Coordinates of C-alpha atoms in Angstrom, one line a residue:
X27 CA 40.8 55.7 -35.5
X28 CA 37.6 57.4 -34.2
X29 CA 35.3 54.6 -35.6
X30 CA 37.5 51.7 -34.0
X31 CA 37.3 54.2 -30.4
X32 CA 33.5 54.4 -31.1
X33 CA 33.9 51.0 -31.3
X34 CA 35.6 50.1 -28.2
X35 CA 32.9 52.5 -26.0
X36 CA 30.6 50.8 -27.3
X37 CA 31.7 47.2 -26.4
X38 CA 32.5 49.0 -22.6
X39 CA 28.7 50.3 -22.5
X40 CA 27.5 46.2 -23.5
X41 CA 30.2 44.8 -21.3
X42 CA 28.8 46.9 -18.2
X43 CA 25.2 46.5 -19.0
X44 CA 25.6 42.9 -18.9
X45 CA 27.7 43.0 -15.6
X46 CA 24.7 45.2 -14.0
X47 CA 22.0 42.8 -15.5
X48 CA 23.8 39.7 -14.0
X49 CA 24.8 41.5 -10.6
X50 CA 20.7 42.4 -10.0
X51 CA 19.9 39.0 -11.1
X52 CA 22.2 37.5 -8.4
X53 CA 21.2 39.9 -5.6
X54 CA 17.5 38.9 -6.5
X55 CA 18.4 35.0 -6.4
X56 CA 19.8 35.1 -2.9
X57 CA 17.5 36.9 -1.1
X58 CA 14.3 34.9 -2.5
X59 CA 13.7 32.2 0.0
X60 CA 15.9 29.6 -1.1
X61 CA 19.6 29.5 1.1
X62 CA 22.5 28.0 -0.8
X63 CA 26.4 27.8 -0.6
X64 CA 28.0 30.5 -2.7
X65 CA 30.5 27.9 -3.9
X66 CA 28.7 24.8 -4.1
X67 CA 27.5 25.2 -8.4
X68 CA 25.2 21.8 -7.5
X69 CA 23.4 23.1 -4.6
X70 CA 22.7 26.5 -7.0
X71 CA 21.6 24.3 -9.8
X72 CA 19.4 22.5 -7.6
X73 CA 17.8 25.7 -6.1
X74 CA 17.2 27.0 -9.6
X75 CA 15.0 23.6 -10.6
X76 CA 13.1 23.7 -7.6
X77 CA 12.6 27.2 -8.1
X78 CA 11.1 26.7 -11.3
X79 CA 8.9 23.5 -11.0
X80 CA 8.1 24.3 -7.0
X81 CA 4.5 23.5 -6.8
X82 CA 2.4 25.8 -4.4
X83 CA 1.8 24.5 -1.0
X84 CA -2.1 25.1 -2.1
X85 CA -1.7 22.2 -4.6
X86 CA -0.1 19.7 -1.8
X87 CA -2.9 20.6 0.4
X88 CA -5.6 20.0 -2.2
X89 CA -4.5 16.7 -2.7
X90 CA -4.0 15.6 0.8
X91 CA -7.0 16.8 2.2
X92 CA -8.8 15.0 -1.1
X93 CA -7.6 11.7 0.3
X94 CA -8.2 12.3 4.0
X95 CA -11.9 13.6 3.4
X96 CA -12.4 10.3 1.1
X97 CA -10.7 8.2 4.4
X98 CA -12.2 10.3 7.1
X99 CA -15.9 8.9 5.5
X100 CA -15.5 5.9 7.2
X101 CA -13.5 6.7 10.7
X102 CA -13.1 10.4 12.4
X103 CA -10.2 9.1 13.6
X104 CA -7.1 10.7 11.3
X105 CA -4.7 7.9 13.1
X106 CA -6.9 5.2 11.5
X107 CA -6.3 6.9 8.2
X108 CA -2.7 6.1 8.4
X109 CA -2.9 2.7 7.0
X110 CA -0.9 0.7 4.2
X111 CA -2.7 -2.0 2.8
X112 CA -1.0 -4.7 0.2
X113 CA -2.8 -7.5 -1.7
X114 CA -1.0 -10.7 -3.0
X115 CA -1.4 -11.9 -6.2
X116 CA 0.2 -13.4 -9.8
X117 CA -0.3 -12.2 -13.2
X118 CA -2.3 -14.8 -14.5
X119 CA -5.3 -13.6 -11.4
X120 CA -4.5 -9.6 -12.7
X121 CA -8.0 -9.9 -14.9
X122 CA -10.5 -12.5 -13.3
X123 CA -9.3 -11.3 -9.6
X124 CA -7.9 -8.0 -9.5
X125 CA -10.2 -6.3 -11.6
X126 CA -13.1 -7.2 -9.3
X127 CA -11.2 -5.3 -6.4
X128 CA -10.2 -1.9 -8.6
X129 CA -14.1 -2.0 -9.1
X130 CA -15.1 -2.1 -5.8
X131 CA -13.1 -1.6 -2.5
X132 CA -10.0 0.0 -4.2
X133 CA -11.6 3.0 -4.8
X134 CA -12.4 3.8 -1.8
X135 CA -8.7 3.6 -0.1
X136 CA -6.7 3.7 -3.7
X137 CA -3.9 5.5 -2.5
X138 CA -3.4 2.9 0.7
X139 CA -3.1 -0.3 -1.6
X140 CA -0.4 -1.7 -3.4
X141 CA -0.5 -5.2 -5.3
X142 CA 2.4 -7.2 -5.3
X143 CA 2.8 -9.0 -8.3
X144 CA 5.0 -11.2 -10.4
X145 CA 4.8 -9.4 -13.6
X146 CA 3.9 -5.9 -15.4
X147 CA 0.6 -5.0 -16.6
X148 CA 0.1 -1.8 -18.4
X149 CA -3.3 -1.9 -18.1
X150 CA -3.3 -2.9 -14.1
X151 CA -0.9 -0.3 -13.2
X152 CA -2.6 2.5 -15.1
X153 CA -5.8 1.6 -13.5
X154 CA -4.4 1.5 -10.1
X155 CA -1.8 4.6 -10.8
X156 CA 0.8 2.7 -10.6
X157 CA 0.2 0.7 -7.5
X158 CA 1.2 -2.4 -9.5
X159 CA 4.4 -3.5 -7.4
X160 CA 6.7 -6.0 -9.8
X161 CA 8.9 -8.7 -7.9
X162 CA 10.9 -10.8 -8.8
X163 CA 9.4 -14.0 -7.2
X164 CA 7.9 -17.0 -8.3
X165 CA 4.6 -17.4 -10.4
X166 CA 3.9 -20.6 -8.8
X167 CA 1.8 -21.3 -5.3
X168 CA 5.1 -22.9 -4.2
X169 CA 6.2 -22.1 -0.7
X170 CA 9.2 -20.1 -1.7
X171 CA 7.6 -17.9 -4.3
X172 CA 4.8 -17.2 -1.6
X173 CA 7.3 -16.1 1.1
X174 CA 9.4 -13.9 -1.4
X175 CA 5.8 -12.3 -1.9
X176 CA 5.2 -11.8 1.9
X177 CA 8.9 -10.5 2.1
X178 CA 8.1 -7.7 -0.9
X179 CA 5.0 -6.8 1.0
X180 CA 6.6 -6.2 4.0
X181 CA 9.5 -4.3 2.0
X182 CA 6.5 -2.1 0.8
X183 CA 5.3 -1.6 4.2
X184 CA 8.9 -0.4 5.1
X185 CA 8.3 2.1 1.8
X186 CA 5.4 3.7 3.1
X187 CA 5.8 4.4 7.4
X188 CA 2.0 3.9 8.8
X189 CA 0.1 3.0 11.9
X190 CA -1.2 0.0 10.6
X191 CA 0.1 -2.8 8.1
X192 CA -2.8 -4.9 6.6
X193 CA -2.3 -8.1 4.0
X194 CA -5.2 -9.4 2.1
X195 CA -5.3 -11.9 -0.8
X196 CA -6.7 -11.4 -4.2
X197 CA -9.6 -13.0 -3.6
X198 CA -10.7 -11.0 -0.5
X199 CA -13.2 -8.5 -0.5
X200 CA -12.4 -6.0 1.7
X201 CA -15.0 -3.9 3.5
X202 CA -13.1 -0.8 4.9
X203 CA -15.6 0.8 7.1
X204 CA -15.2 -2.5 9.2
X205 CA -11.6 -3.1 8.9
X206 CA -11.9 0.8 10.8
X207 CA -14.3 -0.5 13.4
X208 CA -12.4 -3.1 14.2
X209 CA -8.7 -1.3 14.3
X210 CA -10.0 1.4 16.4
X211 CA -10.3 -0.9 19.4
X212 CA -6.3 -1.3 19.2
X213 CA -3.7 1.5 19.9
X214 CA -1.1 0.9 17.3
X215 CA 1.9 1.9 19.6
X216 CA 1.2 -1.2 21.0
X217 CA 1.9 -4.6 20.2
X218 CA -0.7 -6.3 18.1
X219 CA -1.3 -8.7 15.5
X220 CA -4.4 -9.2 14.3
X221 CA -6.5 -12.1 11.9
X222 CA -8.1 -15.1 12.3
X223 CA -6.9 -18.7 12.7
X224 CA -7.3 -21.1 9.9
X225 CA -6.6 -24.4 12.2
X226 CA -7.6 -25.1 15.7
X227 CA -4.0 -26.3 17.1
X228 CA -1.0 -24.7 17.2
X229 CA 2.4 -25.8 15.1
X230 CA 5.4 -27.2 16.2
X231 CA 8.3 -26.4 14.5
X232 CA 11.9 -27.4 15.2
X233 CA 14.1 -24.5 14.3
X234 CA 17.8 -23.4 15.5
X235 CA 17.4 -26.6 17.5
X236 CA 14.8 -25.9 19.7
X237 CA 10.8 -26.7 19.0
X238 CA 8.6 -24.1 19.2
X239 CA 4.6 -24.0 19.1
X240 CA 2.8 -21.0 17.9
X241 CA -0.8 -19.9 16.0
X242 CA -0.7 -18.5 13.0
X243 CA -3.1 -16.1 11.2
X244 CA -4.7 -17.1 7.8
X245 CA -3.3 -14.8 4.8
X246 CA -6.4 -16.1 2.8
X247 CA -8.2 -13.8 5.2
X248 CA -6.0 -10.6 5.8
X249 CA -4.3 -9.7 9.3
X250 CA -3.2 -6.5 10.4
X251 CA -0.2 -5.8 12.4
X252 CA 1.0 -2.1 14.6
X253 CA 3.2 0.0 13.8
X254 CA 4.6 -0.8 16.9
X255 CA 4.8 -4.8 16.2
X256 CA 6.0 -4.2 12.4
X257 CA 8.9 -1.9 14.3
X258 CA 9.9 -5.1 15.8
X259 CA 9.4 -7.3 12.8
X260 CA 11.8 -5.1 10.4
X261 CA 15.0 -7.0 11.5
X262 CA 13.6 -10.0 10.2
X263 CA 12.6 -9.1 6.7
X264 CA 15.6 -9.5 4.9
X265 CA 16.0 -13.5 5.9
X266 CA 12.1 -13.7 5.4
X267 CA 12.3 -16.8 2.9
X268 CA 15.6 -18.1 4.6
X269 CA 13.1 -18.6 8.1
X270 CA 10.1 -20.1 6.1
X271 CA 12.5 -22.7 3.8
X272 CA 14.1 -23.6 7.3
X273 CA 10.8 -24.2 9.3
X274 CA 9.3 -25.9 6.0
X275 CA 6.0 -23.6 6.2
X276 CA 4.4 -21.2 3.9
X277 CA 4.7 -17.2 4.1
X278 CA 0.9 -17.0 6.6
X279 CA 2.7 -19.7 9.1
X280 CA 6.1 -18.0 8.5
X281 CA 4.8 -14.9 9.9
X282 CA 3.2 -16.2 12.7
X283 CA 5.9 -18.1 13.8
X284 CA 8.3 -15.1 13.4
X285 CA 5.7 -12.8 15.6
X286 CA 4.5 -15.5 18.1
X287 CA 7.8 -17.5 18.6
X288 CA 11.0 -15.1 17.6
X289 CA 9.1 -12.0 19.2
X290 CA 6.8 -13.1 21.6
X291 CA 3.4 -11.4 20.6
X292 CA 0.7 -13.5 20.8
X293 CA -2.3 -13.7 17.8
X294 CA -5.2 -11.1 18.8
X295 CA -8.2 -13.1 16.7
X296 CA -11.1 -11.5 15.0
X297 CA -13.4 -14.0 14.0
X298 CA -14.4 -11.3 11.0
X299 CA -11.8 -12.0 8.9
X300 CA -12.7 -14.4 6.0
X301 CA -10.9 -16.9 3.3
X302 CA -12.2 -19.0 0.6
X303 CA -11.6 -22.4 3.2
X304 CA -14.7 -21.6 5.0
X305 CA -18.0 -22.1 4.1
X306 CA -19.1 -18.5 3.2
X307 CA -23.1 -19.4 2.6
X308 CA -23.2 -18.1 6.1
X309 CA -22.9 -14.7 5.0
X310 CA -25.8 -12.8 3.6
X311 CA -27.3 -9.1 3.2
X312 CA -28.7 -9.6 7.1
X313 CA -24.7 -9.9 8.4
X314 CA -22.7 -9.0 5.2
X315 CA -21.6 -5.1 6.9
X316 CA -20.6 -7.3 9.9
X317 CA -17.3 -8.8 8.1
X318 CA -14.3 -7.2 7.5
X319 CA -13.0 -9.5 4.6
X320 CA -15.0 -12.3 2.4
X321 CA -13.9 -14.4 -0.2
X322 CA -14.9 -16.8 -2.7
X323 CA -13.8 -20.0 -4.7
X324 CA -14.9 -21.0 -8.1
X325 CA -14.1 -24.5 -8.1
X326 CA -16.1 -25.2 -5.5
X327 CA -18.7 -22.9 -5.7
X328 CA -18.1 -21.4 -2.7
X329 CA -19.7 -17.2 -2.5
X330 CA -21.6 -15.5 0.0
X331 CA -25.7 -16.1 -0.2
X332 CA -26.2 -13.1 -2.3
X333 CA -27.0 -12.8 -5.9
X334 CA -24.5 -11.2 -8.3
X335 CA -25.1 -7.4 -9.2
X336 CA -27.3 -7.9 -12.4
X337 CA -26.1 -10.9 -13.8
X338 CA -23.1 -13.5 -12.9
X339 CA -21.4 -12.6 -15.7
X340 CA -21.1 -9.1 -14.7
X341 CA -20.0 -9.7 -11.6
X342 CA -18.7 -13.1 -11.1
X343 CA -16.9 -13.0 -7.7
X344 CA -20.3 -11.0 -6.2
X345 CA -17.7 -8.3 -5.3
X346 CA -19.9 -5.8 -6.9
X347 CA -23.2 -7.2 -5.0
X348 CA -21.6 -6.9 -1.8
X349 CA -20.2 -3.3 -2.2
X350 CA -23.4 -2.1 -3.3
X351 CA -25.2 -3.6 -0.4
X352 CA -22.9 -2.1 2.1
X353 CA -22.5 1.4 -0.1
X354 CA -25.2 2.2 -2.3
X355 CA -24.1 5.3 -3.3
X356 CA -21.1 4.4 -5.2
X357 CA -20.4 5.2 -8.8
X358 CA -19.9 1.6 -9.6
X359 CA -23.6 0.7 -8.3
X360 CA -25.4 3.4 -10.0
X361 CA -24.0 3.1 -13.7

């Protein structure tokens, strides 16, 4: 009888040990710096995980001001620094084209730029962090599969809130301190779309009935739109392919004709913005820092008047010649 009341104490003594244990370990929860709802068990759970993987606001920091410092090389302007950039391109271009640009300009802007795509790559999305975007449209250079492209770009654009919304092709070389000079001229809580022709005359379409005329910036080349433009622009995302299939015109004329036509902003052109349909001979070491985007075509042999970093096989596109004219100090032009 005495060892089974010995007993019984002692299971008291645990019992009230354990109550004492949990009731400090509750009073210490709720007044750390985390507020919950005494009932809600989900909200507590969810206070408990982000207590335990809640990185310091040092680390946040670090990183931000890492990127800012690397952007703020080339404007002082923090605004400018608020930029998305996208560049178009298909799976089968992922090693001849896209490589080139992860060498160069990428690296100087990598966490701006997001490639839209047509399929996975491993090794792509490793080597741009995962700034590989995968759509579902076309492989082809077909009008449709083009537009769906435009339409994901601009989806991306809605993913990541910035001043300024810039396309470029995965053929263009992009020179950033430029693209900077250029943009500061513009306030983006204005109106303003920004790239260069490709055609002397405007279009005429015929849609909803009524023929309309409007310019169009190349894509081969890049544009740029404002925040405030690309505000305007959202509503018409989502029938994106619908507009182009119905005006018969690629995802470059599409655009135009949504921004110059539907919404009444009128093409602000740069004559610095280049695409593989011009003759880019013109360009050289004495007015390459000039440009904001070149280009290049194999087929026709078309590349700036500069020769290749090393050798041609090395650098093919001349990518790597032009960034180490216009930024010698980079890692890529010193190893």
């Amino acid at each position: 009888m005495n060892e089974r009341r010995k007993f019984i104490e002692k299971c008291y003594i645990f019992l009230l040990f354990t109550l004492i244990i949990g009731l400090m370990t509750t009073i210490n929860f709720y007044t750390s710096s985390i507020s919950v709802h005494v009932y809600n068990f989900s909200k507590i759970q969810e206070a408990i995980i982000f207590k335990q993987v809640k990185l310091s606001p040092y680390s946040f920091k670090s990183k931000n001001s890492t990127e800012l410092d690397q952007c703020l090389k080339f404007s002082p302007d923090k605004q400018l620094c608020n930029i998305t950039i996208t560049v178009k391109t298909t799976k089968s271009n992922h090693q001849k084209k896209l490589k080139p640009i992860i060498q160069t300009w990428f690296t100087q802007l990598a966490s701006k730029v997001y490639f839209i795509s047509d399929e996975e790559d491993l090794e792509i999305s490793r080597l741009t962090k995962n700034h590989l975007i995968h759509t579902k449209c076309g492989k082809n250079h077909f009008r449709e599969s083009l537009s769906c492209k435009l339409k994901e770009e601009l989806k991306q654009f809605l993913h990541h809130p910035s001043n300024w919304y810039c396309h470029f092709d995965d053929d263009n070389y992009l020179n950033i301190q430029r693209l900077f000079d250029v943009l500061k001229n513009y306030d983006y809580r204005l109106d303003w779309y920004i790239g260069k022709k490709s055609i002397g005359h405007k279009l005429s379409v015929l849609y909803k009935n009524k023929v309309y005329q409007f310019s169009f910036a190349t894509g081969g080349a890049g544009f740029c739109l404002s925040n405030s433009l690309f505000n305007k622009l959202t509503s018409y995302i989502e029938d994106f392919v619908n507009i182009s299939n119905s005006i018969g015109l690629p995802d470059d004329c599409s655009i135009g004709f949504i921004i110059e036509s539907l919404i009444g902003v009128s093409l602000t052109e740069n004559q610095d913005f280049h695409s593989h349909l011009e003759y880019l001979g013109l360009y050289n070491s004495n007015n390459l820092k000039s440009q904001v985007s070149l280009s290049y075509n194999f087929e026709t042999y078309n590349f700036v008047n500069i020769s290749p970093f090393r050798n041609a096989i090395e650098d093919p596109t001349k990518f790597k010649s032009i960034h180490c004219l216009l930024y010698t100090k980079e890692s890529v032009c010193t190893t």
